[in-house]
Amino acid sequence: MSDPALDDDLAALRAGAARWVALPLGEKRGLLRQVRAATLAIAADWVAAACAVKDVDPRSPAAGEEWSSGPYALITMTSALEKTLKLIEKGRSPLDEVNITGAPGGRLAVAAFPYLPKDVVLSGYEAHVWLRPGLDLDVIRDGVARALRDPHREPRVTVVLGAGNVSGIPALDVLNALYGEASAAIVKLNPVNARLAQALEAAFAPLIDLDLVRITIGGADVGQALVQHTLVDAVHITGSRVTHDAILFGTDDDAERRRAAGERLLTKPMTSELGGVGPAIVVPDDAWTDDELDAAARHLATQRLHNSGFNCVATQIVVIPAHWARADEFVEAIRDYVRDAPPRRAYYPGASQRQLAAFSAHPDASVLGGDPEAPRTLIDHLDPENSDELMFTTEIFGPVLGVVRLSTDAGPASFLDAAVTFCNDRLAGTLGAGIVAHPRTMGQLGNRFEWAVANLHYGTIGINSWVGPLFGMPAATWGAYPGHTPEDVGSGIGVVHNALLLDPEHVERTVGRGPWQAWPTPLWFVDNRTAHVTARRLTRFAGIDSWAIAAPLGAAAVDSYRKG
């Protein structure tokens, strides 16, 4: 039985989608500024709602995560898209504004960060979008904003099935539908984030008023009604492979047979971001100082514990060389940082069961405090040859971290090559991976290091940077490594974010780089003591269009960042 309210919303969106195709580019650009202003006005309420979901005190440093991954992420995306559209209006390309270089294997690499003047707040970081091998620049230029520039494109309505862990994900997916796919969008929020509906409706009010966006809540029944609705043309989901396959192939006894045979219950286009087992490859050398070893351990602990571990790109497996003389010392330092991190509730449903499954498979694991229902857990000496290892095959989605010690020939080159092969062959998913290596080591490896990056098949790779902050770089792309199919979907199909509006079919991955030793404490570190203050100020700085007003806010944010 159809839901009259959903029917009405989708009918309105269908009409809005037709108007959106015909709307001049300048008016589409102007709406971004309106959304930015609306988001800034509602930002504190948005953060308060997100904190309530996670049982976080809005006055505590942990609230900084909600500012930066919520309203700040949406605000910076509107600014980046506005810049891109302004260039296109002038008959130029966003590619005219960025450096384009080569990458191994006949690839082009497009500089995606910094892109905006205000990106100076993340000094020392950069990101490049690597395009698929063999594409020339003329083809890439022709693909920019292809959907948005097509006045004859059929009106489309896209269902966005939103993530439950990060409040900014469904908001960014809305902008991708509108500006990347030229489609109106209806968002079905994950029940975990249902209380964010009011804040998102306020942020997107300028688009809701034009029947371009709708926000709704509900369970699987509402999602199923939406994806099957005759007025819906496409689906985008952020979630798990289980949910993806349930939509495409059902949940009855014939579901697996259908998947194997490619018999889809849903034939509409469907893109997805489905997480995975995220690795971090540590390439040490004998000259690491005590401070460098400690800093790397601290960085890896935060990569697991940010958002209580409920990130699709949280590092789940740390890969180190077995022959490293300081391996035990390094793992002990990670253990200390995991144990001593500020307490957080393991709020996401199923966390207790997933932690228990990991611990039951490894009863010698270290249990390191945190939420008693799903305590922080470190599992060392995982067997790299065990293809059935739970930590390799399953995204634990919680505060559980594993360590693999690879036995290879001595030397960073042999280890790095073996680590890349291990990650590609043993670990489920292709969403994000990290490499930790001293600039000295990278210089010694030369082109061999760059080829190792090219051979690491992940959609986002962070070199001396967690992939989490790369998620927030609006002109970078976000999604799994290409090559998955609906029947074997891995970490998903397609890309989002992408404020340069590159053709998704041209994109292979994003590669980001950070400083060897970040100073001051990065905003996303779980032990940053002023993250909530800094992130709030950065949000205001990003959202205020007048430099005369924004500049003092930016200076204050940088000052509190330095004190973090």
Coordinates of C-alpha atoms in Angstrom, one line a residue:
M1 CA 0.0 0.0 0.0
S2 CA 1.4 3.4 -1.0
D3 CA 1.9 6.2 1.5
P4 CA 0.0 9.3 0.5
A5 CA 2.6 11.6 2.1
L6 CA 5.5 10.0 0.3
D7 CA 3.4 10.0 -3.0
D8 CA 2.9 13.8 -2.5
D9 CA 6.5 14.5 -1.7
L10 CA 7.8 12.5 -4.7
A11 CA 5.3 14.1 -7.1
A12 CA 6.5 17.6 -5.9
L13 CA 10.1 16.5 -6.3
R14 CA 9.4 15.3 -9.8
A15 CA 8.0 18.7 -10.7
G16 CA 10.9 20.4 -8.9
A17 CA 13.4 18.2 -10.8
A18 CA 12.0 19.5 -14.1
R19 CA 12.4 23.1 -13.0
W20 CA 15.9 22.3 -11.8
V21 CA 17.1 21.1 -15.2
A22 CA 15.9 24.4 -16.7
L23 CA 17.1 26.6 -14.0
P24 CA 20.0 28.9 -15.1
L25 CA 23.4 28.1 -13.7
G26 CA 23.6 31.4 -11.9
E27 CA 20.4 30.6 -9.9
K28 CA 21.7 27.2 -9.1
R29 CA 24.8 28.8 -7.8
G30 CA 22.9 31.4 -5.8
L31 CA 21.1 28.6 -3.9
L32 CA 24.4 27.4 -2.6
R33 CA 24.9 30.7 -0.8
Q34 CA 21.4 30.5 0.7
V35 CA 22.1 26.9 2.0
R36 CA 25.3 28.1 3.4
A37 CA 23.6 30.9 5.3
A38 CA 20.8 28.6 6.5
T39 CA 23.3 26.0 7.7
L40 CA 25.4 28.6 9.6
A41 CA 22.2 29.8 11.3
I42 CA 21.2 26.3 12.4
A43 CA 24.7 24.9 13.1
A44 CA 24.5 25.0 16.9
D45 CA 21.2 23.2 16.9
W46 CA 22.5 20.6 14.4
V47 CA 25.5 19.9 16.6
A48 CA 23.3 19.7 19.7
A49 CA 21.1 17.1 18.1
A50 CA 24.1 15.1 16.9
C51 CA 25.7 15.2 20.3
A52 CA 22.4 14.0 21.9
V53 CA 22.4 10.9 19.5
K54 CA 25.9 10.0 20.7
D55 CA 25.6 11.0 24.4
V56 CA 28.3 13.6 24.0
D57 CA 28.4 16.8 26.0
P58 CA 28.2 19.7 23.5
R59 CA 30.7 21.6 25.7
S60 CA 33.3 18.8 25.5
P61 CA 36.1 18.4 23.0
A62 CA 34.3 15.4 21.5
A63 CA 31.7 17.8 20.2
G64 CA 34.3 19.1 17.8
E65 CA 33.7 16.0 15.7
E66 CA 30.1 16.9 15.2
W67 CA 30.9 20.5 14.2
S68 CA 33.6 19.5 11.7
S69 CA 31.8 16.5 10.1
G70 CA 28.4 18.1 10.1
P71 CA 27.7 21.8 9.4
Y72 CA 31.3 22.7 8.6
A73 CA 31.5 19.9 6.0
L74 CA 28.2 21.1 4.4
I75 CA 29.3 24.8 4.4
T76 CA 32.7 24.1 2.8
M77 CA 31.0 22.0 0.1
T78 CA 28.6 24.8 -0.8
S79 CA 31.6 27.2 -1.1
A80 CA 33.6 24.8 -3.3
L81 CA 30.6 24.1 -5.6
E82 CA 29.9 27.8 -5.8
K83 CA 33.5 28.4 -7.0
T84 CA 33.2 25.7 -9.6
L85 CA 29.8 27.0 -10.9
K86 CA 31.1 30.5 -11.1
L87 CA 34.0 29.4 -13.3
I88 CA 31.7 27.5 -15.6
E89 CA 29.3 30.5 -15.9
K90 CA 32.3 32.5 -17.2
G91 CA 33.0 29.9 -19.8
R92 CA 36.0 28.5 -17.9
S93 CA 36.6 25.2 -16.2
P94 CA 37.5 24.5 -12.6
L95 CA 40.5 22.6 -14.1
D96 CA 41.9 26.0 -15.1
E97 CA 42.2 26.9 -11.4
V98 CA 44.2 23.8 -10.2
N99 CA 47.5 22.1 -11.0
I100 CA 47.3 18.9 -13.1
T101 CA 50.3 16.6 -13.0
G102 CA 51.1 13.0 -13.9
A103 CA 50.8 9.9 -11.7
P104 CA 52.2 6.4 -12.2
G105 CA 50.7 4.3 -15.0
G106 CA 49.7 7.0 -17.4
R107 CA 47.3 8.7 -15.0
L108 CA 46.6 12.4 -14.6
A109 CA 46.4 13.8 -11.1
V110 CA 44.2 16.8 -10.4
A111 CA 45.0 19.0 -7.4
A112 CA 41.8 19.1 -5.2
F113 CA 43.1 20.5 -2.0
P114 CA 43.6 23.3 -1.3
Y115 CA 40.9 24.7 -3.6
L116 CA 39.4 27.5 -1.6
P117 CA 41.2 30.5 0.0
K118 CA 40.0 29.5 3.4
D119 CA 41.6 26.0 3.0
V120 CA 44.6 27.7 4.6
V121 CA 43.2 26.5 8.0
L122 CA 44.5 23.1 7.1
S123 CA 48.1 24.1 6.2
G124 CA 50.5 21.3 5.3
Y125 CA 47.8 19.0 3.8
E126 CA 47.1 18.4 0.1
A127 CA 45.0 16.0 -2.0
H128 CA 45.0 15.0 -5.6
V129 CA 42.3 13.1 -7.6
W130 CA 43.9 10.4 -9.6
L131 CA 42.1 9.8 -12.9
R132 CA 41.8 6.5 -14.6
P133 CA 44.8 5.5 -16.7
G134 CA 44.9 6.6 -20.3
L135 CA 42.5 9.5 -20.2
D136 CA 43.6 12.7 -21.8
L137 CA 42.9 16.2 -20.6
D138 CA 40.4 17.1 -23.3
V139 CA 38.3 14.1 -22.3
I140 CA 38.5 15.1 -18.6
R141 CA 37.5 18.7 -19.4
D142 CA 34.5 17.6 -21.5
G143 CA 33.2 15.5 -18.6
V144 CA 33.2 18.3 -16.0
A145 CA 29.6 19.1 -14.8
R146 CA 28.3 17.1 -17.7
A147 CA 24.9 16.4 -16.1
L148 CA 24.4 19.9 -14.8
R149 CA 25.2 21.5 -18.2
D150 CA 22.8 19.3 -20.1
P151 CA 19.5 21.3 -20.7
H152 CA 17.9 18.2 -22.3
R153 CA 18.6 15.9 -19.3
E154 CA 15.5 14.0 -18.2
P155 CA 14.2 15.1 -14.7
R156 CA 15.3 12.7 -12.0
V157 CA 14.5 12.0 -8.4
T158 CA 17.2 10.2 -6.3
V159 CA 16.6 8.5 -3.0
V160 CA 19.4 9.0 -0.6
L161 CA 19.5 6.4 2.1
G162 CA 21.5 8.2 4.8
A163 CA 24.2 7.0 7.1
G164 CA 23.6 6.7 10.8
N165 CA 27.1 7.5 12.0
V166 CA 28.1 10.9 10.6
S167 CA 25.5 13.6 10.3
G168 CA 27.1 15.3 7.3
I169 CA 27.0 12.3 5.1
P170 CA 23.4 12.5 3.9
A171 CA 23.7 16.3 3.6
L172 CA 26.7 16.0 1.3
D173 CA 24.9 13.3 -0.7
V174 CA 22.0 15.7 -1.3
L175 CA 24.4 18.2 -2.9
N176 CA 26.0 15.4 -5.0
A177 CA 22.5 14.4 -6.3
L178 CA 21.6 18.0 -7.2
Y179 CA 24.9 19.3 -8.5
G180 CA 26.7 16.1 -9.6
E181 CA 23.7 14.2 -11.0
A182 CA 21.3 17.1 -11.8
S183 CA 18.7 15.3 -9.7
A184 CA 16.2 16.2 -7.0
A185 CA 16.6 14.2 -3.8
I186 CA 14.7 12.7 -1.0
V187 CA 16.7 11.7 2.0
K188 CA 15.6 8.8 4.3
L189 CA 17.6 9.3 7.5
N190 CA 18.9 6.3 9.2
P191 CA 16.9 5.8 12.4
V192 CA 20.0 6.4 14.5
N193 CA 20.1 10.0 13.2
A194 CA 16.3 10.6 13.0
R195 CA 16.5 13.5 15.5
L196 CA 18.6 15.4 13.0
A197 CA 15.7 15.8 10.6
Q198 CA 14.7 19.2 11.9
A199 CA 18.2 20.6 11.6
L200 CA 18.7 19.3 8.1
E201 CA 15.3 20.6 7.0
A202 CA 16.3 24.1 8.2
A203 CA 19.7 23.9 6.5
F204 CA 18.1 22.8 3.2
A205 CA 15.1 25.1 3.5
P206 CA 16.0 27.1 0.3
L207 CA 16.0 23.9 -1.7
I208 CA 12.9 22.4 0.1
D209 CA 10.9 25.5 -0.8
L210 CA 11.7 24.9 -4.5
D211 CA 10.6 21.2 -4.2
L212 CA 14.2 20.1 -4.9
V213 CA 14.8 18.3 -1.5
R214 CA 12.8 16.4 1.0
I215 CA 13.9 14.9 4.4
T216 CA 12.1 12.0 5.8
I217 CA 12.5 9.4 8.6
G218 CA 11.5 5.8 9.1
G219 CA 12.7 2.3 9.1
A220 CA 13.4 -0.3 6.4
D221 CA 9.8 -0.3 5.3
V222 CA 10.0 3.4 4.3
G223 CA 13.3 2.8 2.6
Q224 CA 11.8 -0.1 0.6
A225 CA 8.8 2.0 -0.4
L226 CA 11.0 4.8 -1.6
V227 CA 13.4 2.7 -3.7
Q228 CA 10.6 0.8 -5.4
H229 CA 8.4 3.9 -6.0
T230 CA 7.6 4.6 -9.7
L231 CA 8.6 8.3 -9.3
V232 CA 12.1 7.4 -8.1
D233 CA 14.8 7.1 -10.8
A234 CA 18.0 6.3 -8.8
V235 CA 19.2 5.3 -5.4
H236 CA 22.3 6.2 -3.4
I237 CA 23.1 4.4 -0.1
T238 CA 25.7 4.8 2.6
G239 CA 25.6 1.8 4.8
S240 CA 26.5 -1.9 4.8
R241 CA 26.8 -4.5 2.0
V242 CA 24.0 -6.4 3.8
T243 CA 21.6 -3.6 3.3
H244 CA 22.7 -3.0 -0.3
D245 CA 22.2 -6.7 -1.2
A246 CA 18.9 -6.8 0.6
I247 CA 17.6 -4.0 -1.6
L248 CA 18.9 -5.5 -4.9
F249 CA 18.4 -9.2 -4.2
G250 CA 15.9 -9.5 -1.3
T251 CA 16.3 -11.3 2.0
D252 CA 14.4 -14.6 1.3
D253 CA 15.8 -18.0 0.7
D254 CA 16.4 -17.2 -3.0
A255 CA 18.4 -14.0 -2.3
E256 CA 21.8 -15.6 -2.7
R257 CA 20.8 -17.4 -5.9
R258 CA 19.6 -14.1 -7.3
R259 CA 22.8 -12.4 -6.5
A260 CA 24.9 -15.1 -8.0
A261 CA 22.8 -15.1 -11.2
G262 CA 22.6 -11.3 -11.4
E263 CA 18.8 -11.3 -11.0
R264 CA 18.1 -7.9 -9.5
L265 CA 14.9 -7.0 -7.8
L266 CA 15.7 -3.3 -8.3
T267 CA 16.8 -2.3 -11.8
K268 CA 17.2 1.4 -11.2
P269 CA 20.8 2.8 -11.1
M270 CA 22.2 2.5 -7.6
T271 CA 25.4 4.0 -6.2
S272 CA 26.8 3.2 -2.8
E273 CA 29.4 3.7 -0.1
L274 CA 29.6 0.6 2.0
G275 CA 32.7 0.8 4.2
G276 CA 35.2 -2.0 4.7
V277 CA 38.3 -3.0 6.6
G278 CA 40.6 0.0 6.6
P279 CA 44.3 -0.6 6.9
A280 CA 47.2 1.6 7.8
I281 CA 50.7 0.4 6.5
V282 CA 53.5 1.6 8.8
V283 CA 56.9 1.8 7.0
P284 CA 59.5 2.5 9.7
D285 CA 63.2 2.8 9.5
D286 CA 65.9 2.4 12.1
A287 CA 66.3 6.1 12.4
W288 CA 62.9 6.9 13.9
T289 CA 63.2 8.9 17.1
D290 CA 61.3 8.2 20.2
D291 CA 59.1 11.2 19.5
E292 CA 58.4 10.0 16.0
L293 CA 57.4 6.6 17.1
D294 CA 55.2 8.0 19.8
A295 CA 53.5 10.4 17.3
A296 CA 52.8 7.6 14.8
A297 CA 51.2 5.5 17.6
R298 CA 49.1 8.4 18.8
H299 CA 47.9 9.1 15.2
L300 CA 46.9 5.4 14.7
A301 CA 44.9 5.3 18.0
T302 CA 42.9 8.3 17.0
Q303 CA 42.2 6.8 13.6
R304 CA 40.4 3.9 15.3
L305 CA 38.7 5.9 18.1
H306 CA 37.4 9.0 16.4
N307 CA 33.6 8.9 16.6
S308 CA 34.0 6.0 19.0
G309 CA 35.2 3.9 16.1
F310 CA 32.0 4.2 14.1
N311 CA 33.5 5.5 10.9
C312 CA 33.5 3.6 7.6
V313 CA 37.2 4.6 7.2
A314 CA 38.3 4.0 10.8
T315 CA 41.6 2.2 10.7
Q316 CA 40.9 -1.4 11.7
I317 CA 44.2 -3.1 10.8
V318 CA 47.7 -1.8 11.4
V319 CA 50.4 -3.5 9.3
I320 CA 54.0 -3.4 10.5
P321 CA 57.2 -5.4 9.6
A322 CA 57.8 -8.3 11.9
H323 CA 61.6 -7.7 11.6
W324 CA 61.3 -4.2 13.0
A325 CA 63.4 -4.0 16.2
R326 CA 60.9 -1.6 17.8
A327 CA 57.7 -3.4 16.8
D328 CA 56.8 -4.4 20.4
E329 CA 57.5 -0.9 21.6
F330 CA 55.4 0.6 18.9
V331 CA 52.4 -1.7 19.6
E332 CA 52.7 -0.9 23.3
A333 CA 52.6 2.8 22.5
I334 CA 49.4 2.3 20.5
R335 CA 48.0 0.3 23.4
D336 CA 48.7 3.1 25.8
Y337 CA 47.0 5.7 23.6
V338 CA 43.9 3.5 23.1
R339 CA 43.6 2.9 26.8
D340 CA 44.2 6.5 27.8
A341 CA 41.9 8.2 25.3
P342 CA 39.0 10.2 26.7
P343 CA 36.0 8.0 27.5
R344 CA 33.2 7.7 24.9
R345 CA 30.0 5.7 24.7
A346 CA 29.8 3.0 22.1
Y347 CA 26.5 4.4 20.9
Y348 CA 26.0 2.6 17.5
P349 CA 23.6 -0.4 17.5
G350 CA 25.4 -3.8 17.5
A351 CA 28.7 -2.5 18.8
S352 CA 28.6 -4.9 21.8
Q353 CA 28.0 -8.0 19.6
R354 CA 30.7 -7.0 17.1
Q355 CA 33.3 -6.4 19.9
L356 CA 32.4 -9.7 21.5
A357 CA 32.7 -11.6 18.3
A358 CA 36.2 -10.2 17.8
F359 CA 37.2 -10.9 21.4
S360 CA 35.8 -14.4 21.3
A361 CA 37.9 -15.2 18.3
H362 CA 41.0 -13.8 20.1
P363 CA 40.6 -14.3 23.9
D364 CA 44.2 -13.1 24.4
A365 CA 43.3 -9.6 23.1
S366 CA 43.9 -6.6 25.3
V367 CA 40.7 -5.0 26.7
L368 CA 41.5 -1.4 27.3
G369 CA 38.5 0.2 29.0
G370 CA 36.0 2.6 27.5
D371 CA 32.4 1.7 27.3
P372 CA 31.9 -1.6 29.3
E373 CA 29.2 -2.6 26.8
A374 CA 31.8 -2.5 23.9
P375 CA 35.2 -1.9 25.4
R376 CA 38.2 -0.8 23.4
T377 CA 40.1 -3.9 22.2
L378 CA 43.6 -4.4 20.7
I379 CA 44.4 -7.7 19.0
D380 CA 48.1 -8.2 18.2
H381 CA 49.8 -10.9 16.1
L382 CA 47.0 -11.5 13.7
D383 CA 48.0 -14.2 11.2
P384 CA 48.4 -12.6 7.8
E385 CA 47.9 -16.0 6.1
N386 CA 44.5 -16.7 7.6
S387 CA 42.0 -15.8 4.9
D388 CA 39.1 -16.5 7.3
E389 CA 40.3 -14.1 10.0
L390 CA 37.2 -12.1 11.2
M391 CA 39.3 -8.9 11.5
F392 CA 40.2 -9.2 7.8
T393 CA 36.8 -10.2 6.4
T394 CA 34.4 -8.1 8.5
E395 CA 34.2 -4.4 9.3
I396 CA 33.9 -4.5 13.1
F397 CA 32.5 -0.9 13.2
G398 CA 33.5 -0.2 16.8
P399 CA 36.6 0.5 18.9
V400 CA 38.5 -2.7 18.0
L401 CA 42.0 -2.5 16.4
G402 CA 44.1 -5.3 15.0
V403 CA 47.9 -5.5 14.3
V404 CA 49.5 -7.6 11.6
R405 CA 53.3 -8.2 11.6
L406 CA 54.4 -9.2 8.2
S407 CA 57.5 -11.3 7.8
T408 CA 59.4 -10.0 4.8
D409 CA 62.9 -9.4 3.7
A410 CA 64.6 -6.6 5.6
G411 CA 64.2 -3.1 4.1
P412 CA 61.3 -0.8 3.5
A413 CA 60.8 -1.6 -0.2
S414 CA 60.2 -5.3 0.3
F415 CA 57.9 -4.7 3.3
L416 CA 55.9 -2.0 1.5
D417 CA 55.3 -4.2 -1.5
A418 CA 54.3 -7.2 0.7
A419 CA 52.0 -4.9 2.7
V420 CA 50.3 -3.6 -0.4
T421 CA 49.7 -7.2 -1.6
F422 CA 48.4 -8.2 1.8
C423 CA 45.9 -5.3 2.0
N424 CA 44.6 -5.9 -1.6
D425 CA 44.3 -9.7 -1.2
R426 CA 43.3 -10.3 2.4
L427 CA 41.2 -7.3 3.6
A428 CA 37.5 -6.8 2.7
G429 CA 36.7 -3.6 1.0
T430 CA 38.5 -0.9 -0.9
L431 CA 37.3 2.4 0.6
G432 CA 40.3 3.9 2.4
A433 CA 43.8 3.0 3.4
G434 CA 46.8 4.8 5.0
I435 CA 50.6 4.8 4.7
V436 CA 52.8 6.1 7.5
A437 CA 56.4 6.7 6.3
H438 CA 59.1 9.2 7.0
P439 CA 59.9 11.6 4.1
R440 CA 63.4 10.3 4.3
T441 CA 62.1 6.8 3.6
M442 CA 59.9 8.0 0.8
G443 CA 62.8 9.8 -0.8
Q444 CA 64.9 6.6 -0.6
L445 CA 62.2 4.6 -2.2
G446 CA 61.6 7.2 -4.9
N447 CA 59.4 6.0 -7.7
R448 CA 58.9 2.6 -6.0
F449 CA 56.9 4.4 -3.3
E450 CA 54.7 6.1 -5.8
W451 CA 54.1 2.8 -7.6
A452 CA 53.2 1.2 -4.3
V453 CA 50.5 3.9 -3.9
A454 CA 49.3 3.2 -7.4
N455 CA 49.2 -0.6 -6.7
L456 CA 47.2 -0.1 -3.4
H457 CA 43.6 -0.5 -4.6
Y458 CA 41.6 1.9 -2.4
G459 CA 39.4 4.8 -3.3
T460 CA 41.1 7.1 -0.9
I461 CA 44.7 6.8 0.3
G462 CA 46.2 9.0 3.1
I463 CA 50.0 9.3 3.2
N464 CA 50.9 10.5 6.7
S465 CA 47.3 11.5 7.1
W466 CA 44.3 9.6 8.2
V467 CA 41.7 9.4 5.4
G468 CA 39.1 11.0 7.6
P469 CA 40.1 14.6 7.0
L470 CA 40.3 13.8 3.3
F471 CA 36.6 12.9 3.5
G472 CA 36.0 16.6 4.4
M473 CA 38.0 18.1 1.5
P474 CA 35.1 19.1 -0.8
A475 CA 36.9 19.0 -4.1
A476 CA 38.3 15.6 -3.5
T477 CA 36.3 12.5 -4.4
W478 CA 35.0 9.9 -2.0
G479 CA 34.1 6.3 -2.8
A480 CA 35.4 2.8 -3.3
Y481 CA 38.1 1.9 -5.7
P482 CA 36.4 1.3 -9.1
G483 CA 35.6 -2.1 -10.5
H484 CA 32.9 -3.4 -8.2
T485 CA 29.6 -4.7 -9.6
P486 CA 26.2 -4.8 -8.0
E487 CA 26.6 -8.6 -7.6
D488 CA 30.0 -8.2 -5.9
V489 CA 29.7 -4.7 -4.5
G490 CA 32.7 -4.5 -2.1
S491 CA 32.9 -1.0 -0.7
G492 CA 30.5 0.4 -3.2
I493 CA 30.0 1.9 -6.7
G494 CA 30.4 5.5 -7.7
V495 CA 31.9 8.6 -6.1
V496 CA 30.4 11.5 -4.1
H497 CA 31.6 15.0 -2.9
N498 CA 33.7 15.9 -6.0
A499 CA 33.1 19.6 -6.0
L500 CA 35.2 19.9 -9.2
L501 CA 32.3 18.0 -10.8
L502 CA 34.6 15.6 -12.6
D503 CA 32.8 12.8 -14.4
P504 CA 32.6 9.9 -11.9
E505 CA 33.5 7.5 -14.6
H506 CA 36.8 9.3 -15.0
V507 CA 37.8 9.1 -11.3
E508 CA 40.0 6.3 -9.9
R509 CA 40.8 7.6 -6.4
T510 CA 42.0 10.5 -4.2
V511 CA 45.5 10.5 -2.7
G512 CA 46.1 12.9 0.2
R513 CA 49.3 13.8 2.0
G514 CA 49.9 15.3 5.4
P515 CA 52.9 16.5 7.4
W516 CA 55.2 13.9 8.9
Q517 CA 54.6 15.2 12.3
A518 CA 51.5 17.4 12.6
W519 CA 51.7 20.4 14.8
P520 CA 49.6 21.6 16.5
T521 CA 47.4 18.7 17.5
P522 CA 45.0 18.1 14.5
L523 CA 41.4 19.0 15.0
W524 CA 40.3 15.4 14.6
F525 CA 42.6 13.9 17.2
V526 CA 40.6 12.4 20.0
D527 CA 42.9 14.0 22.6
N528 CA 42.6 17.5 21.2
R529 CA 41.5 19.5 24.2
T530 CA 40.0 22.5 22.3
A531 CA 38.4 20.7 19.3
H532 CA 34.9 21.9 20.2
V533 CA 36.0 25.5 20.4
T534 CA 38.2 25.4 17.3
A535 CA 35.6 23.6 15.2
R536 CA 32.8 26.0 16.1
R537 CA 35.0 28.9 15.2
L538 CA 36.1 27.3 11.9
T539 CA 32.4 26.7 11.0
R540 CA 31.6 30.4 11.5
F541 CA 34.8 31.3 9.6
A542 CA 33.8 29.1 6.7
G543 CA 30.2 30.2 6.7
I544 CA 30.6 34.0 6.8
D545 CA 31.2 35.3 3.3
S546 CA 32.5 38.7 4.3
W547 CA 36.3 38.5 4.8
A548 CA 36.1 41.6 7.0
I549 CA 34.0 39.6 9.5
A550 CA 35.5 36.2 8.9
A551 CA 39.2 37.0 9.2
P552 CA 39.2 37.6 13.0
L553 CA 37.2 34.4 13.4
G554 CA 39.8 32.5 11.4
A555 CA 42.6 34.0 13.5
A556 CA 40.8 32.9 16.7
A557 CA 40.3 29.4 15.3
V558 CA 43.9 29.0 14.4
D559 CA 44.9 30.3 17.8
S560 CA 42.7 27.7 19.6
Y561 CA 44.0 25.1 17.1
R562 CA 47.6 25.9 18.2
K563 CA 46.6 25.5 21.8
G564 CA 45.0 22.1 21.2

